[in-house]
GROMACS .gro file of C-alpha atoms in nm:
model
  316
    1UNK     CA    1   0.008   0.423   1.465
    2UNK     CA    2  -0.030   0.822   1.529
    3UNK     CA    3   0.224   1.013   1.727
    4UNK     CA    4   0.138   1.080   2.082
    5UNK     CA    5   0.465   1.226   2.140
    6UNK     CA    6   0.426   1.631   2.219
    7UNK     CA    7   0.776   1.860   2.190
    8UNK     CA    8   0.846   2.046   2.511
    9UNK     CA    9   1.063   2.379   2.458
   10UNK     CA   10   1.354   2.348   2.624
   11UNK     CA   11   1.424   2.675   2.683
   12UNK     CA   12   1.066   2.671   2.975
   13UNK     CA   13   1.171   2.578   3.274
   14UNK     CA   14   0.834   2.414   3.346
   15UNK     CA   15   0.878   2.253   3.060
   16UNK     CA   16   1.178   2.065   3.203
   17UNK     CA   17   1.041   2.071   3.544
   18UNK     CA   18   0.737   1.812   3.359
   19UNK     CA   19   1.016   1.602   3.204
   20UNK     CA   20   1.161   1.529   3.546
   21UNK     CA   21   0.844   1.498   3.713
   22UNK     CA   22   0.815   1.206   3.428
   23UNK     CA   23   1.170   1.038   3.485
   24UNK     CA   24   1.107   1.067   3.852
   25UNK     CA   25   0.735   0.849   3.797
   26UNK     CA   26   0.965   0.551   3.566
   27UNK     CA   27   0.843   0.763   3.250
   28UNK     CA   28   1.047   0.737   2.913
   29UNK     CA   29   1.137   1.062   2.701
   30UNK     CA   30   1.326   1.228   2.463
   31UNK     CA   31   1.616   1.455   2.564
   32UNK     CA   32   1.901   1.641   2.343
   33UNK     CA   33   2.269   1.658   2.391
   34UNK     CA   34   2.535   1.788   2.152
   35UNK     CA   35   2.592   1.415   2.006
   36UNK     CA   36   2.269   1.263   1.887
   37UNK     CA   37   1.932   1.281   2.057
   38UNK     CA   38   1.878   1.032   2.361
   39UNK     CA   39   1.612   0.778   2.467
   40UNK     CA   40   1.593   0.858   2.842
   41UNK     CA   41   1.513   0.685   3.175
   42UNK     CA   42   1.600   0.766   3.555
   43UNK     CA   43   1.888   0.540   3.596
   44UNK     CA   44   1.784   0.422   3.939
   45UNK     CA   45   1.413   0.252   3.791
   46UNK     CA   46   1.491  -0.124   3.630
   47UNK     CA   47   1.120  -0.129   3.503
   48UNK     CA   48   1.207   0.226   3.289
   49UNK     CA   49   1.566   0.126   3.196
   50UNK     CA   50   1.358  -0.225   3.062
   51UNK     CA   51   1.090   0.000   2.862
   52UNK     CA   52   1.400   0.161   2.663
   53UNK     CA   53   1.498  -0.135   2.556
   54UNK     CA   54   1.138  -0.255   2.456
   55UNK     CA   55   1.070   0.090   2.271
   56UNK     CA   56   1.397   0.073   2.077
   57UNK     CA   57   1.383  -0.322   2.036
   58UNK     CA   58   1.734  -0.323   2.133
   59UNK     CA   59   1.907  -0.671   2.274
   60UNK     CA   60   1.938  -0.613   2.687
   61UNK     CA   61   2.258  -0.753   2.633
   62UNK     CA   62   2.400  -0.430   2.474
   63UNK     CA   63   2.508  -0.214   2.766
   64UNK     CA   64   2.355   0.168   2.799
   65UNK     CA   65   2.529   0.476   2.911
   66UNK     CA   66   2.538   0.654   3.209
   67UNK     CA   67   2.496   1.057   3.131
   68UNK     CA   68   2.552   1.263   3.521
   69UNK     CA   69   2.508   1.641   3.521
   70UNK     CA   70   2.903   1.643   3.570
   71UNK     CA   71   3.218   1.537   3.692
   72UNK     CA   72   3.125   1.530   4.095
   73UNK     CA   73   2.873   1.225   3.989
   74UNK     CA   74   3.166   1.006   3.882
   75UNK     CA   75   3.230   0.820   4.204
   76UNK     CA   76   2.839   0.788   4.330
   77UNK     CA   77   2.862   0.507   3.961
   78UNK     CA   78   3.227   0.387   3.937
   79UNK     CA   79   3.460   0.245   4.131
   80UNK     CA   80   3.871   0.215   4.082
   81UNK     CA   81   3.910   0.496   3.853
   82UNK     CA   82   4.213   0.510   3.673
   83UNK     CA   83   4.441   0.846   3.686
   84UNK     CA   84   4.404   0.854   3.258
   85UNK     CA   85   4.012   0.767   3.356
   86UNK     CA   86   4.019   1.107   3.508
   87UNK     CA   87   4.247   1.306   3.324
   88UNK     CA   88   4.002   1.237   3.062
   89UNK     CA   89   3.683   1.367   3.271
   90UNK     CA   90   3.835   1.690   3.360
   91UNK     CA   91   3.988   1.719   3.011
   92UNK     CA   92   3.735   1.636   2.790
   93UNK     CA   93   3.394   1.632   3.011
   94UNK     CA   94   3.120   1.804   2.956
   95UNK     CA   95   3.165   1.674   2.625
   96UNK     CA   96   3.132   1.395   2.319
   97UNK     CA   97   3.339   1.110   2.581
   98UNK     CA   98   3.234   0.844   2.724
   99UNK     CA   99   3.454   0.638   2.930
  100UNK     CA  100   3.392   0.226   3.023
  101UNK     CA  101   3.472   0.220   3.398
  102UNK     CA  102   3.418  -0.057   3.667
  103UNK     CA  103   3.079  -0.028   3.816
  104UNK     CA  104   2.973   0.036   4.164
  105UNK     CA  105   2.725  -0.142   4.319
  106UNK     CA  106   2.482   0.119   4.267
  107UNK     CA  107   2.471   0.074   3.920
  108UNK     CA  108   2.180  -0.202   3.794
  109UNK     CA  109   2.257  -0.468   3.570
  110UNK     CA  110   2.036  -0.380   3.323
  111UNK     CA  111   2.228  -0.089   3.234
  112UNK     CA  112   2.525  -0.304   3.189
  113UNK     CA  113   2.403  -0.589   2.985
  114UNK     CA  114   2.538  -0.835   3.337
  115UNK     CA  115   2.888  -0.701   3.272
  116UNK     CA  116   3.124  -0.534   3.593
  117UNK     CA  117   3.174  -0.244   3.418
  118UNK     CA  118   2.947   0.062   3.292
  119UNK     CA  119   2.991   0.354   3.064
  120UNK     CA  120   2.922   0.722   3.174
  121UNK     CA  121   2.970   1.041   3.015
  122UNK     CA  122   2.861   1.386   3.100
  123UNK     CA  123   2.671   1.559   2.830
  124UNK     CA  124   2.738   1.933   2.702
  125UNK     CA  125   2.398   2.031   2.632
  126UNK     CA  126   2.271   2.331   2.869
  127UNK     CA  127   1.918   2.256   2.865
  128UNK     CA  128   2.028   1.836   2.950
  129UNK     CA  129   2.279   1.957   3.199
  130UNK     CA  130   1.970   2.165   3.340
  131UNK     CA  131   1.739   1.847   3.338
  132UNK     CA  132   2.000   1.631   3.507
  133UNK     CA  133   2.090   1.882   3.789
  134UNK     CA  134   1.704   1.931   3.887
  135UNK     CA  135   1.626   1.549   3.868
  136UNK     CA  136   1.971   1.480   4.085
  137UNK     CA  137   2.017   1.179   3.928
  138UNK     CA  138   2.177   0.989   3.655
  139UNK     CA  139   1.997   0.876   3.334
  140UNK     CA  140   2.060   0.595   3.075
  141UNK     CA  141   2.007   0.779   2.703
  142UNK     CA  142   2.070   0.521   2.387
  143UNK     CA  143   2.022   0.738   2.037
  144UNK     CA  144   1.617   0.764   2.049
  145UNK     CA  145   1.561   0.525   1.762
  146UNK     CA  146   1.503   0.204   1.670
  147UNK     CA  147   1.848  -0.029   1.708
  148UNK     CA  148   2.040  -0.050   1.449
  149UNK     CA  149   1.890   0.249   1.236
  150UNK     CA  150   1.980   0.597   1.203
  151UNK     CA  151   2.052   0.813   1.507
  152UNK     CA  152   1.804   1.153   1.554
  153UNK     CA  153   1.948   1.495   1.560
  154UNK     CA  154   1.624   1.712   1.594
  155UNK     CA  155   1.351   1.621   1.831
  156UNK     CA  156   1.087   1.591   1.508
  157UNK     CA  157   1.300   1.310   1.394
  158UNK     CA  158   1.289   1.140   1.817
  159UNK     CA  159   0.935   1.194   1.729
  160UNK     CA  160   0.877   1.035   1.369
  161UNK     CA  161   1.032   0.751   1.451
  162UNK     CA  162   0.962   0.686   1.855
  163UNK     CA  163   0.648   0.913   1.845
  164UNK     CA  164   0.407   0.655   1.886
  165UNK     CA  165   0.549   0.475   2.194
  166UNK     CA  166   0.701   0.761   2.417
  167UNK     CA  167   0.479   1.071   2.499
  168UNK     CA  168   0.714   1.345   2.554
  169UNK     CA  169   1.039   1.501   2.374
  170UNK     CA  170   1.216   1.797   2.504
  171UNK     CA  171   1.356   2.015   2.280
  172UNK     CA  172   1.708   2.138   2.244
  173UNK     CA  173   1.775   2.208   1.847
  174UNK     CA  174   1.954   2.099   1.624
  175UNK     CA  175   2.235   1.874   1.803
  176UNK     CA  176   2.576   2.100   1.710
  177UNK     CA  177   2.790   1.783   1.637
  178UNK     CA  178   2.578   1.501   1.503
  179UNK     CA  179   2.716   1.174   1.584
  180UNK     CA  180   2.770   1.004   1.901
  181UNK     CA  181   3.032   0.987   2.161
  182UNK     CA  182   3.399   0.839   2.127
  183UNK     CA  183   3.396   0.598   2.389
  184UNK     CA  184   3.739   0.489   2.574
  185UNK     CA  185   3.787   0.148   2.762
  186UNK     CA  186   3.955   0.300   3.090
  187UNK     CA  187   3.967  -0.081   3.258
  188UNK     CA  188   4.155  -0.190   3.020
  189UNK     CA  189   4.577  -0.150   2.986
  190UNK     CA  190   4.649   0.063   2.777
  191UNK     CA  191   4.310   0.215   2.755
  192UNK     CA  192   4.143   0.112   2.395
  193UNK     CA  193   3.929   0.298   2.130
  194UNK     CA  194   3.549   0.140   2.161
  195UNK     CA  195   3.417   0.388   1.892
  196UNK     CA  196   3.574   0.702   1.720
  197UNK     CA  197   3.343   1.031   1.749
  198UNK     CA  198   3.438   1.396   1.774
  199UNK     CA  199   3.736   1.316   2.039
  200UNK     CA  200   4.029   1.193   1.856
  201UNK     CA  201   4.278   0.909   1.964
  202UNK     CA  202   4.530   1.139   1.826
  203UNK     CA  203   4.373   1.475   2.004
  204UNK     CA  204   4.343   1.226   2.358
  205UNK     CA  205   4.730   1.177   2.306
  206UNK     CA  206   4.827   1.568   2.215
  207UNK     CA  207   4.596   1.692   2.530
  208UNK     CA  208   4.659   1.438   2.796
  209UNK     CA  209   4.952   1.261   2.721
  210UNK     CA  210   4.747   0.941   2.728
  211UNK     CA  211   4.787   0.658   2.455
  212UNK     CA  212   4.449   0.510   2.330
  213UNK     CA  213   4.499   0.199   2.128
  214UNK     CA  214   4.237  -0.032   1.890
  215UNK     CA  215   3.972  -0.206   2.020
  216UNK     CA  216   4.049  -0.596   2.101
  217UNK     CA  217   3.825  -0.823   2.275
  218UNK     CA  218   3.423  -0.919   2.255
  219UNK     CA  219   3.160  -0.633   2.153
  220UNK     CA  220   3.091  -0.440   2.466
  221UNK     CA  221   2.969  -0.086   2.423
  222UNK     CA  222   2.642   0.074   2.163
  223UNK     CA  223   2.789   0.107   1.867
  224UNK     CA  224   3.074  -0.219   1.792
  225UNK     CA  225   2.860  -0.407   1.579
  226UNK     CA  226   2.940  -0.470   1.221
  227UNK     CA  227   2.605  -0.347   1.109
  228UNK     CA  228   2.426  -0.024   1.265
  229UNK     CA  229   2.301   0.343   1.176
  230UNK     CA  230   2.116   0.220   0.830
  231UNK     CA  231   1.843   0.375   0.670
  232UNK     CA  232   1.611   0.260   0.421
  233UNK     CA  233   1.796   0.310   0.098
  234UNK     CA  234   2.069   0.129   0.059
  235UNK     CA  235   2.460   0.333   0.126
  236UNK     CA  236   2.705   0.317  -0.124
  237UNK     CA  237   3.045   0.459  -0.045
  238UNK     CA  238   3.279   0.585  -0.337
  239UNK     CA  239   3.625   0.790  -0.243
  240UNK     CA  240   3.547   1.082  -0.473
  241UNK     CA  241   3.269   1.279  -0.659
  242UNK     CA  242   3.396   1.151  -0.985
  243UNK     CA  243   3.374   0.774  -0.892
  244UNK     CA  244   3.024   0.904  -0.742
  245UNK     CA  245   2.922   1.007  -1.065
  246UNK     CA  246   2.966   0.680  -1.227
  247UNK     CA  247   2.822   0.422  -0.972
  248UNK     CA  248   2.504   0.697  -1.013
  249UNK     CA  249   2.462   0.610  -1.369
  250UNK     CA  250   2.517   0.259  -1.329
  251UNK     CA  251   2.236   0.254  -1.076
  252UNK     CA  252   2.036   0.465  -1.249
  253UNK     CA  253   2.078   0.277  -1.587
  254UNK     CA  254   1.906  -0.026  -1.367
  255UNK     CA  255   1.613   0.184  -1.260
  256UNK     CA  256   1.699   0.290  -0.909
  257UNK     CA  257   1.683   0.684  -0.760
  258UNK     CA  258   1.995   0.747  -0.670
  259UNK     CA  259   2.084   1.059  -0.505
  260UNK     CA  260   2.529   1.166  -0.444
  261UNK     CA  261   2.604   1.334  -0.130
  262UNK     CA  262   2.986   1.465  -0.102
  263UNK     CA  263   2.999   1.719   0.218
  264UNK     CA  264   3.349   1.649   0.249
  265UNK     CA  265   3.453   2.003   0.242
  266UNK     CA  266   3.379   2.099   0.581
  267UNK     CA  267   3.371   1.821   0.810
  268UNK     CA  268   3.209   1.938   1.085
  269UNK     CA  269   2.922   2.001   0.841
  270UNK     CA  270   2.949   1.656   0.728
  271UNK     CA  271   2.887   1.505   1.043
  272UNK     CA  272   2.631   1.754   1.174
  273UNK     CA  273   2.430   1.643   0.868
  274UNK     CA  274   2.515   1.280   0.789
  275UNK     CA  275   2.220   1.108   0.952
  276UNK     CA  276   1.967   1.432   0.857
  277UNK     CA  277   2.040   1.393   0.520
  278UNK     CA  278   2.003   1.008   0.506
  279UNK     CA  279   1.671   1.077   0.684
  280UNK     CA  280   1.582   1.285   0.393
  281UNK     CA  281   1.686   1.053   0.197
  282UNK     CA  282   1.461   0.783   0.277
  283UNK     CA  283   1.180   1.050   0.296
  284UNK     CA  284   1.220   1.138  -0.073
  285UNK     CA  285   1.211   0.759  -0.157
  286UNK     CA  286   1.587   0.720  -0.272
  287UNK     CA  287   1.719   0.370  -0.355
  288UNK     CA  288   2.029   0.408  -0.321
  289UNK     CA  289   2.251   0.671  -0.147
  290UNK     CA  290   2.591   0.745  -0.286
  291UNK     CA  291   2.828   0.899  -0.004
  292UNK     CA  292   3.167   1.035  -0.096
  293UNK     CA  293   3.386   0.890   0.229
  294UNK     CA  294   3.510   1.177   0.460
  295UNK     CA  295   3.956   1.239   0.448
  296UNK     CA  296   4.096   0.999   0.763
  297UNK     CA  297   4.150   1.333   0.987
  298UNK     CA  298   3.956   1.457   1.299
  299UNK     CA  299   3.597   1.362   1.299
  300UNK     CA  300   3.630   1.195   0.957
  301UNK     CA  301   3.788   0.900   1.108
  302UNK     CA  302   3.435   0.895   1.285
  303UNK     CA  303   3.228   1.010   0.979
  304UNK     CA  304   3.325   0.722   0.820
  305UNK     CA  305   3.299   0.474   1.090
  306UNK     CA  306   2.917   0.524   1.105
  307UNK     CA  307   2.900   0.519   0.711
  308UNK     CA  308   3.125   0.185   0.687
  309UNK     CA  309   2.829   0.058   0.948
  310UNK     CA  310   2.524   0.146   0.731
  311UNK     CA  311   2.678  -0.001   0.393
  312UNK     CA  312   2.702  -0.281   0.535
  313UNK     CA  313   2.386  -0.325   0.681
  314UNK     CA  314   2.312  -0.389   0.310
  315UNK     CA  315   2.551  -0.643   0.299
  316UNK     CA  316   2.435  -1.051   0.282
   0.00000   0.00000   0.00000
């Protein structure tokens, strides 16, 4: 089916004066922040928050997040916030966090997949901080995607892949970190590690004095499942270029295009273009993508989480 979608500059402030208009009338769209870009819906419209999960054909038992213009927010959508729950927000937010909290009662249960609690973060994106302050209101914003597939970092990939169901994308650039939030259980004692991202267990611990320990318990926030952020071609991980070098010739000996990507040498690089280059990947009709694993430090631990995810998507 042909796009529909148009990209709105983010930089016009009509431009995001139309977006609202759109959120505020149960509209769907795409919006940036420094993570991934998000599938967004007012917060406050159940028919809007049930058309994200339509358009991404994602299970309505897998719990959205919350993203507020900022920290003054927090208490209009949680309840019994812990003192670690906020020495995280003022820490860490705006920024790559999101933190589980116990709901209030304005929060609708088809943000939280039925549960009592809901996640929230607060975005550092200026021109989604902008959007959010004008529409006064809180938005749900999954990676704007199909579930289970690779995240978006540049509005033409919200629009290759959602293009045909959602009408509008605003446009923010590149996104400066490329993978999505660490998310910290703050109802739980101590508070646990949901999913790694850009904020560090060990960085949480060095900053705030706060101990952040492995997730236990049932999946309960986007991103626990075994299997997520695949593309087409199938990931194979290796620990070095060397070892990379030989699975490629075995693969290639069986007639499969195989293409090595080691970015290990700058990290930050690595994860600002770990899902772009799988995109390409699949564009340039490669079988089977050979990805040297990241070192286990800062957003490596993260790096690898997401690429441990897509290989085994693969996986019978």
């Amino acid at each position: 089916m042909p796009s529909k979608a148009r990209i709105l500059d983010g930089n016009s402030e009509s431009e995001i004066d139309e977006c609202v208009e759109m959120l505020r009338a149960g509209s769907v769209i795409g919006i940036p922040t420094e993570t991934v870009y998000g599938l967004a819906a007012i917060a406050t419209n159940s028919s809007a928050i049930n058309l994200v999960f339509t358009i991404k054909e994602r299970p309505t038992s897998h719990p959205l997040i919350l993203h507020i213009a900022d920290v003054s927010m927090l208490d209009d959508w949680a309840t019994n916030i812990s003192s670690e729950a906020r020495a995280l927000c003022k820490k860490f937010w705006p920024g790559p966090l999101t933190l589980i909290l116990h709901k209030s009662d304005k929060v609708l249960t088809e943000v939280t997949g039925g549960r009592d609690t809901v996640a929230i973060r607060c975005p550092n994106h200026s021109v989604t901080t902008k959007l959010l302050k004008k529409l006064n209101d809180a938005v749900v914003a999954p990676s704007a995607n199909k579930f289970g597939k690779v995240s978006p970092t540049t509005a033409k990939h919200v629009v290759n892949d959602l293009g045909s169901d959602i009408s509008i994308v605003l446009d923010g650039g590149d996104c400066s970190i490329g993978l999505e939030s660490t998310i910290i259980d703050c109802t739980t004692t101590p508070p646990q590690l949901l999913r790694t991202g850009a904020i560090t267990a060990e960085q949480i611990l060095r900053e705030c004095n706060i101990t952040v320990v492995s997730a236990s318990g049932e999946s309960r926030a986007p991103g626990m499942l075994e299997k997520h952020y695949a593309p087409v071609c199938r990931v194979v991980l290796v620990s070095s270029s060397q070892e990379g070098l030989i699975e490629a010739q075995r693969y290639v000996a069986d007639g499969f295009k195989v293409r090595l990507l080691d970015l290990t040498e700058d990290l930050d690089m690595f994860a600002r273009l770990l899902y772009s280059s799988l995109r390409t990947a699949d564009k340039d009709g490669i079988n089977v993508a050979i990805v040297v694993r990241a070192p286990m430090k800062g957003i490596g631990f993260a790096i690898n989480e997401r690429l441990e995810k897509a290989a085994n998507s693969f996986l019978k």
